[in-house]
Coordinates of C-alpha atoms in Angstrom, one line a residue:
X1 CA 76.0 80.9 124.5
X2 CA 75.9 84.0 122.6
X3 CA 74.0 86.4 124.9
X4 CA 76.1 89.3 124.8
X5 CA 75.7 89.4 120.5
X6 CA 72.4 90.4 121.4
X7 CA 73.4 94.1 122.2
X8 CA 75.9 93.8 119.1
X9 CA 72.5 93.5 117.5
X10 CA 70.7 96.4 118.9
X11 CA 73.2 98.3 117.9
X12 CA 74.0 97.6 114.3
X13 CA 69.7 98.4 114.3
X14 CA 71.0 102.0 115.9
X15 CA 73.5 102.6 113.2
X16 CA 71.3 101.1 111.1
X17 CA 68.9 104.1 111.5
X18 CA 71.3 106.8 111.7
X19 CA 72.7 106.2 108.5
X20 CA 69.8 106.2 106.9
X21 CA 69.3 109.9 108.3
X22 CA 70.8 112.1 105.2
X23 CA 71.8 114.5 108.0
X24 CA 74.3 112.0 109.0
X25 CA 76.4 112.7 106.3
X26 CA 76.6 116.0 106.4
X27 CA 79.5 115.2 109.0
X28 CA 81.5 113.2 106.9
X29 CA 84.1 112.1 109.9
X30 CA 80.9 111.1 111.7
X31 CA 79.4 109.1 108.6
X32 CA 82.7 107.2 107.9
X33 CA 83.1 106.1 111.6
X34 CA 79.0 104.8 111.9
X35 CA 79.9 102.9 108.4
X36 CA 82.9 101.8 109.6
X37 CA 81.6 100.2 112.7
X38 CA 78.3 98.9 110.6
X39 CA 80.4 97.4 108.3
X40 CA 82.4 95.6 111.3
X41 CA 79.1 94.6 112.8
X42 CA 77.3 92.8 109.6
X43 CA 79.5 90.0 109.4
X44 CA 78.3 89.4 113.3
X45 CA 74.6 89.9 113.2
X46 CA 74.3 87.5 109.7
X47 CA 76.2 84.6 111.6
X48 CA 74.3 84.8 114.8
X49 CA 71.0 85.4 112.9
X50 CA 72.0 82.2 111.1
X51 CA 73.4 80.6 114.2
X52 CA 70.1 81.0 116.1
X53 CA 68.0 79.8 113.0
X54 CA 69.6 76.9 112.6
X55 CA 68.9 76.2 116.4
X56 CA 65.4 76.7 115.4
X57 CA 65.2 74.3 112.6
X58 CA 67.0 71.9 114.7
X59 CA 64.2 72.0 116.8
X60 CA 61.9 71.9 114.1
X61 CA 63.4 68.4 113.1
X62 CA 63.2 66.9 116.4
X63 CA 59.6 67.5 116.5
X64 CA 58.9 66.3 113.0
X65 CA 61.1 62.7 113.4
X66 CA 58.9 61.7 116.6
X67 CA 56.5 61.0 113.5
X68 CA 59.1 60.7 110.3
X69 CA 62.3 58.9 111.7
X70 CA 63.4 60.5 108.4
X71 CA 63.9 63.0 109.2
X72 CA 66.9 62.2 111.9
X73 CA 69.3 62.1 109.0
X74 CA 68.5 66.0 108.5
X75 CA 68.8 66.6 112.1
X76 CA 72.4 65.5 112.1
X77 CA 73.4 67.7 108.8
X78 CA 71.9 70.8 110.5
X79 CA 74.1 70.1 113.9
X80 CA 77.2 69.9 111.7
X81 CA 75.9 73.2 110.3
X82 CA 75.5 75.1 113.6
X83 CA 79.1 73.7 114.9
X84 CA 80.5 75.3 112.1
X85 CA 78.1 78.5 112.4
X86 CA 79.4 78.7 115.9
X87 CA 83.1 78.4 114.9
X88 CA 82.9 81.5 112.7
X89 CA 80.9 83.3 115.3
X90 CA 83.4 83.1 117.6
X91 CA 86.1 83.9 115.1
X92 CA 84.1 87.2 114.5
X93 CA 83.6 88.1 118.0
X94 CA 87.9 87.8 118.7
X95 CA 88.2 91.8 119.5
X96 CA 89.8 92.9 116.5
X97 CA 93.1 95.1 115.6
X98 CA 92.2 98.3 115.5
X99 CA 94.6 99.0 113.2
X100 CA 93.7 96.6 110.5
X101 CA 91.5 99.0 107.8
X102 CA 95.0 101.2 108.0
X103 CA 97.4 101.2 104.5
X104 CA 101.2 100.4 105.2
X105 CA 104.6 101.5 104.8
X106 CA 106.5 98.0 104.0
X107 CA 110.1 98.2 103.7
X108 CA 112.4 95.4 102.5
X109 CA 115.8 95.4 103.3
X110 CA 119.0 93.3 102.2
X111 CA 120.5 91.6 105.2
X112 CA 123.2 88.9 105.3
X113 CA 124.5 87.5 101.9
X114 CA 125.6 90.7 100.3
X115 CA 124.4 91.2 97.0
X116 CA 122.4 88.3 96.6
X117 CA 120.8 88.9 99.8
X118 CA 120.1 92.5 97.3
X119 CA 118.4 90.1 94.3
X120 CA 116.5 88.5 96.8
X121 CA 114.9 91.6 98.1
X122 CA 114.0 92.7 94.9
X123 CA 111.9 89.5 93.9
X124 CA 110.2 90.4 97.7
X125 CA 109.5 93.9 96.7
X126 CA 108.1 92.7 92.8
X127 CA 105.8 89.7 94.6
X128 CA 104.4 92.2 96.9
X129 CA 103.9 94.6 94.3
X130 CA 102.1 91.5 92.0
X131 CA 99.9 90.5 95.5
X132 CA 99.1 94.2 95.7
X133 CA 98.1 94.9 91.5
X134 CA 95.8 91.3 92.2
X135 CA 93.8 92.8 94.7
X136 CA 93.7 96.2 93.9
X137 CA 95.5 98.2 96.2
X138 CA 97.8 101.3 95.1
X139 CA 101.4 100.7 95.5
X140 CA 104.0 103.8 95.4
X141 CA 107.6 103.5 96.0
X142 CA 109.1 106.5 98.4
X143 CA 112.8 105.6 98.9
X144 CA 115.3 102.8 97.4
X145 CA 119.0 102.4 97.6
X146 CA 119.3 100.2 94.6
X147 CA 122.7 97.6 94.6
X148 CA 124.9 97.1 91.5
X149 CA 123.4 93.8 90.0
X150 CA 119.8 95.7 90.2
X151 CA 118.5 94.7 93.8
X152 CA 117.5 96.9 96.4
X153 CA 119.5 97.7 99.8
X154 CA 117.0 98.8 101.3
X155 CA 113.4 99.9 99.9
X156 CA 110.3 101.6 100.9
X157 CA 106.6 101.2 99.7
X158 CA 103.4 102.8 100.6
X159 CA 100.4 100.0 100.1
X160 CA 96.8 102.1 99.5
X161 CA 93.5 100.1 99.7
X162 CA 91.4 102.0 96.8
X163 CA 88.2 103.6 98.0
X164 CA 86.1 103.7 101.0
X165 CA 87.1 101.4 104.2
X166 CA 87.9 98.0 103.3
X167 CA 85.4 94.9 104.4
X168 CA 86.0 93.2 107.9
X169 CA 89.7 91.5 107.9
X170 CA 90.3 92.6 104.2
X171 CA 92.1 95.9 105.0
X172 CA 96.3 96.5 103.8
X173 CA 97.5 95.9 107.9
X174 CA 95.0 93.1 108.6
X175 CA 97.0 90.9 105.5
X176 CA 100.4 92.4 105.4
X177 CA 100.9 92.8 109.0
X178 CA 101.7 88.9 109.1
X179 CA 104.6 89.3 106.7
X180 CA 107.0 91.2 108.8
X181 CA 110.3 89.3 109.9
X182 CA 113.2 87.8 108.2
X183 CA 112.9 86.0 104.7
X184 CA 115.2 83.5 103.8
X185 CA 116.0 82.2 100.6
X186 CA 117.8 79.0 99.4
X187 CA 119.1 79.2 95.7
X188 CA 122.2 78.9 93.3
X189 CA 122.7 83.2 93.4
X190 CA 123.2 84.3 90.0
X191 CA 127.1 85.7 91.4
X192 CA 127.3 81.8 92.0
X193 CA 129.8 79.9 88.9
X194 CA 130.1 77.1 90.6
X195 CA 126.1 75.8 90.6
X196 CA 126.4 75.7 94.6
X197 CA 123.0 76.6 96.8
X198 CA 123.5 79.3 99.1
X199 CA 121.4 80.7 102.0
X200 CA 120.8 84.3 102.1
X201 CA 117.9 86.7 103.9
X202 CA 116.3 89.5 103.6
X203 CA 113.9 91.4 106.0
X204 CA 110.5 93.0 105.9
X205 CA 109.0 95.8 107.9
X206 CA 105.6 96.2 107.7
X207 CA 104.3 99.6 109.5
X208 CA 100.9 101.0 109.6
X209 CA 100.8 104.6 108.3
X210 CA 100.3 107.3 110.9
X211 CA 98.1 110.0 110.2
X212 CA 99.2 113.2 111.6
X213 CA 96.5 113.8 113.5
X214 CA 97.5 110.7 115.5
X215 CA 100.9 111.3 116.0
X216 CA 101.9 115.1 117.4
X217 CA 105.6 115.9 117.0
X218 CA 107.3 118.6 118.5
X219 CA 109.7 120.6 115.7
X220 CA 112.5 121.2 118.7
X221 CA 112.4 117.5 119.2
X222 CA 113.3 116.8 115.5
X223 CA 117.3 117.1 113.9
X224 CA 117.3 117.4 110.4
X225 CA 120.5 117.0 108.3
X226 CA 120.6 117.0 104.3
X227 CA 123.3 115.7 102.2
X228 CA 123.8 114.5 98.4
X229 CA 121.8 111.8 97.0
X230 CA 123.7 108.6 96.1
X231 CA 122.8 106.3 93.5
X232 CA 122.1 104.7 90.0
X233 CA 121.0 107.4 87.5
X234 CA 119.1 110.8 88.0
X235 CA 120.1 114.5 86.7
X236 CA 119.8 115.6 90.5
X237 CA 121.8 112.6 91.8
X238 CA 125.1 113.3 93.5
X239 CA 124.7 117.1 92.5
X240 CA 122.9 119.1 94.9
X241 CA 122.2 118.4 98.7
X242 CA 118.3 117.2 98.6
X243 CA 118.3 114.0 100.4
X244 CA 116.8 114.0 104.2
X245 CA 117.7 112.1 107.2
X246 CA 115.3 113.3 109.9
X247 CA 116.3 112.0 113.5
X248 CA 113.8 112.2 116.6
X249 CA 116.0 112.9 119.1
X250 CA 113.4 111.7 122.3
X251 CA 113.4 108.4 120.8
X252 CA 116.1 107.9 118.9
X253 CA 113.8 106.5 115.8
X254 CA 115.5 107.9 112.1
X255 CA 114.6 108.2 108.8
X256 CA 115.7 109.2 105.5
X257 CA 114.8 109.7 102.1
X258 CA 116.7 110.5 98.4
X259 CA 114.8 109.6 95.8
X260 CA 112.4 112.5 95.3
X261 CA 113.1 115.6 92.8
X262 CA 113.3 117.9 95.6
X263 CA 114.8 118.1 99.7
X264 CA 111.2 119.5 100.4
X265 CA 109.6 116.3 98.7
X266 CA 112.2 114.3 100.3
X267 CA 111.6 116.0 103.8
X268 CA 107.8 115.4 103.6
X269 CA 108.4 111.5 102.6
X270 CA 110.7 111.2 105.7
X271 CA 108.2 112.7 108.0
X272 CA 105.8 110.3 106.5
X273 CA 108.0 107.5 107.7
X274 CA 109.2 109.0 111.1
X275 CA 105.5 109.4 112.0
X276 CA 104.8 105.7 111.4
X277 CA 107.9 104.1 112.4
X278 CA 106.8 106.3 115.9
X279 CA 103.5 105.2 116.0
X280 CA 104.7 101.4 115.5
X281 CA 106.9 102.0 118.5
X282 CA 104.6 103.3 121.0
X283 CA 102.1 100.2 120.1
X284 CA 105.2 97.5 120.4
X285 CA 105.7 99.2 124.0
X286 CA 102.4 99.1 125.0
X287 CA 101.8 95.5 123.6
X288 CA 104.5 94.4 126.2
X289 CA 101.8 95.5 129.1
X290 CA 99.2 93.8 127.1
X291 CA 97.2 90.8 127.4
X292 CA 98.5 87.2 127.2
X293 CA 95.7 87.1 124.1
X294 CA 97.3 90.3 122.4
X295 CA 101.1 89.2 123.1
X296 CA 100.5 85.8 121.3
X297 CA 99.3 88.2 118.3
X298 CA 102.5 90.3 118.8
X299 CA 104.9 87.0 118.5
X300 CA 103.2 86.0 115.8
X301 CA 104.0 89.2 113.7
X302 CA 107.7 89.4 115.6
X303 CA 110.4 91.2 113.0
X304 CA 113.2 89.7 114.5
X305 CA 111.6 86.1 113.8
X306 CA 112.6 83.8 110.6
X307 CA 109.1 83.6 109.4
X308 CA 110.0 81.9 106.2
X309 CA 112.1 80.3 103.8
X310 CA 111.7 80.3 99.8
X311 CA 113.4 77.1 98.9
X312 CA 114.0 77.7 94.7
X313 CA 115.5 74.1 93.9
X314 CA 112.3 72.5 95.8
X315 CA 110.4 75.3 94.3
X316 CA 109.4 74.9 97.8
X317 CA 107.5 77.9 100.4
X318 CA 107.8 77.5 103.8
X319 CA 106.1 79.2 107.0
X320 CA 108.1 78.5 110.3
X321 CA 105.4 79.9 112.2
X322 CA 102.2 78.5 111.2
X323 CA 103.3 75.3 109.9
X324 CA 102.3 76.0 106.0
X325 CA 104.1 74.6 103.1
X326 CA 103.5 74.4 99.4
X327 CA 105.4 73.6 96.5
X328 CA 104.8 76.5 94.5
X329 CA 106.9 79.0 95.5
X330 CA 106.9 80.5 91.3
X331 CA 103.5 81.3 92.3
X332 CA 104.3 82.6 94.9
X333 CA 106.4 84.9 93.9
X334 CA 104.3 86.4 91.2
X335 CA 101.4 87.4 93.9
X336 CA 99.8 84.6 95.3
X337 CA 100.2 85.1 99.1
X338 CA 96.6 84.7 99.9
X339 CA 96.9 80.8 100.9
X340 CA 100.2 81.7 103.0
X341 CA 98.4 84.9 104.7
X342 CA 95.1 83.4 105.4
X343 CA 97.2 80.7 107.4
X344 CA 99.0 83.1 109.6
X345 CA 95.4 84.7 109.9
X346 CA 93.8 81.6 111.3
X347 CA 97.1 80.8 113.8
X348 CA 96.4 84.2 114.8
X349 CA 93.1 84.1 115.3
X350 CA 93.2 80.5 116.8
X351 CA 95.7 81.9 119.7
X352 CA 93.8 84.7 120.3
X353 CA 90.7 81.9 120.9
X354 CA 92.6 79.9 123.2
X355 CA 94.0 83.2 124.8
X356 CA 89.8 84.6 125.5
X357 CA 89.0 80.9 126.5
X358 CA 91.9 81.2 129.4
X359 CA 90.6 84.3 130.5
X360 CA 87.1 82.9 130.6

């Protein structure tokens, strides 16, 4: 069933080796990418090892209840065991994103429902920031455009794993990809005096961040225009010209930033953005040339899809794409995504299953 894990094992047994080589890591590039690709390949070899063992003892048993009729009862347990064992092998051997040990750039932005629609952002950007203290990733805040009542407009956060690469499926893209789209929210607003529920969204952008070795941008192709920073508070605010708004004229992709000291620090945040708002582009494009396996993966993830509604009367959570619902949307809020992700995860993965079974 499995026949082609068996090269997947000779070469974790390569890598294996070379790592063990101290003169491996004299090339650090070259050490990270072996460890990298060990560290994908583990999670294989362990599940097919323990696949093909339990095959074994299966066999084992069979043998042993001619005499011991016994020991038919254990021969059933270990056939529920290797269905499963073969479930999560085939989950692991789904060709993965390769962009799922990347960090992030999430941005949150008010949409309709004016200032509440602002509120509401803001309790996205402080649960993402909870989900991202609980498992230890490093969050920084690049650019906001703060509303009146103390929402956000529109804000932009870089999401770190800490450390070396991130085990299989646990990276910042491979959770947060999932959460890009509009979020809508059903609640008496706090600009509300007459106790009546109103529906307002929000949307999230979730990007992965470009390196600028893989992104090449040409300075001709770039317009750069500056212009005084606007906002709550700040000595620089309003007073000299250091906010950015970098355009790339070939694509027509823009962005800005205000909140930094200086229009260098501000520049060097934009380019940040540009690069990865760039790289997500050229991906979406060639994802609509890809595979029927890789395009169910790319609706799943859609921006312009209403992915979710946060229901505060019900203190209800909703996903509208993977069925999930809970009545705990408090907790929620304060950082625990992981049941809600790990479902669009599985729908993910599931689709991609059906989409390699097609194929044959």
């Amino acid at each position: 069933m499995f026949e082609a894990v068996e090269e997947l094992l000779s070469e974790h047994a390569v890598l294996e080796e070379r790592l063990a080589d101290p003169a491996v890591h004299g090339d650090q590039g070259e050490a990270r990418r072996l460890s990298k690709r060990y560290a994908e390949l583990t999670p294989i070899t362990a599940a097919y090892r323990a696949w093909r063992q339990t095959g074994e003892d299966i066999e084992t048993a069979r043998e042993l209840a001619a005499d011991d009729p016994d020991f038919y009862a254990e021969i059933k347990q270990l056939e529920q065991h290797r269905d499963q064992l073969t479930e999560d092998l085939r989950l692991l051997l789904v060709p993965r994103d390769p962009n799922d040990d990347k960090d992030v750039l999430l941005e949150v932005k008010a949409g309709e429902g004016g200032e509440e629609s602002a509120l509401f952002a803001g309790d996205l950007l402080r649960m993402y920031l909870r989900y991202a203290e609980k498992v230890g990733w490093r969050t920084e805040i690049i650019d906001a455009n703060e509303s009146d009542l103390g929402g956000y407009k529109d804000v932009q956060v870089s999401v770190k794993a800490r450390g070396g690469s991130p085990e299989p499926g646990q990276g910042v893209w491979a959770r947060l990809k999932y959460e890009g789209g509009v979020h809508r929210v059903q609640r008496v607003p706090a600009t509300e005096s007459q106790g009546r529920i109103h529906t307002s969204a929000a949307g999230v952008l979730v990007t992965p961040e470009a390196e600028e070795v893989e992104i090449e941008i040409n300075a001709n192709d770039l317009r750069i225009d500056v212009y005084r920073s606007s906002g709550p508070g700040g000595q620089s605010v309003n007073t000299t010209d250091s906010a950015v708004r970098i355009t790339h004229l070939p694509t027509g992709i823009i962005s800005s930033c205000q909140n930094q000291k200086s229009q260098l620090q501000n520049k060097e945040q934009a380019m940040r953005i540009l690069r990865s708002r760039i790289l997500a582009a050229a991906q979406e494009e060639a994802d609509q040339e890809a595979s029927d396996a890789r395009r169910s993966q790319v609706r799943t993830v859609d921006r312009s899809e209403r992915i979710r509604t946060y229901n505060y009367p019900e203190n209800r959570i909703s996903d509208h794409r993977t069925g999930f619902k809970a009545y705990n949307l408090d907790q929620v809020l304060g950082g625990e995504l992981d049941p809600i992700i790990q479902s669009a995860i599985d729908a993910d993965a599931t689709a991609r299953l059906e989409a390699a079974a097609q194929n044959g």
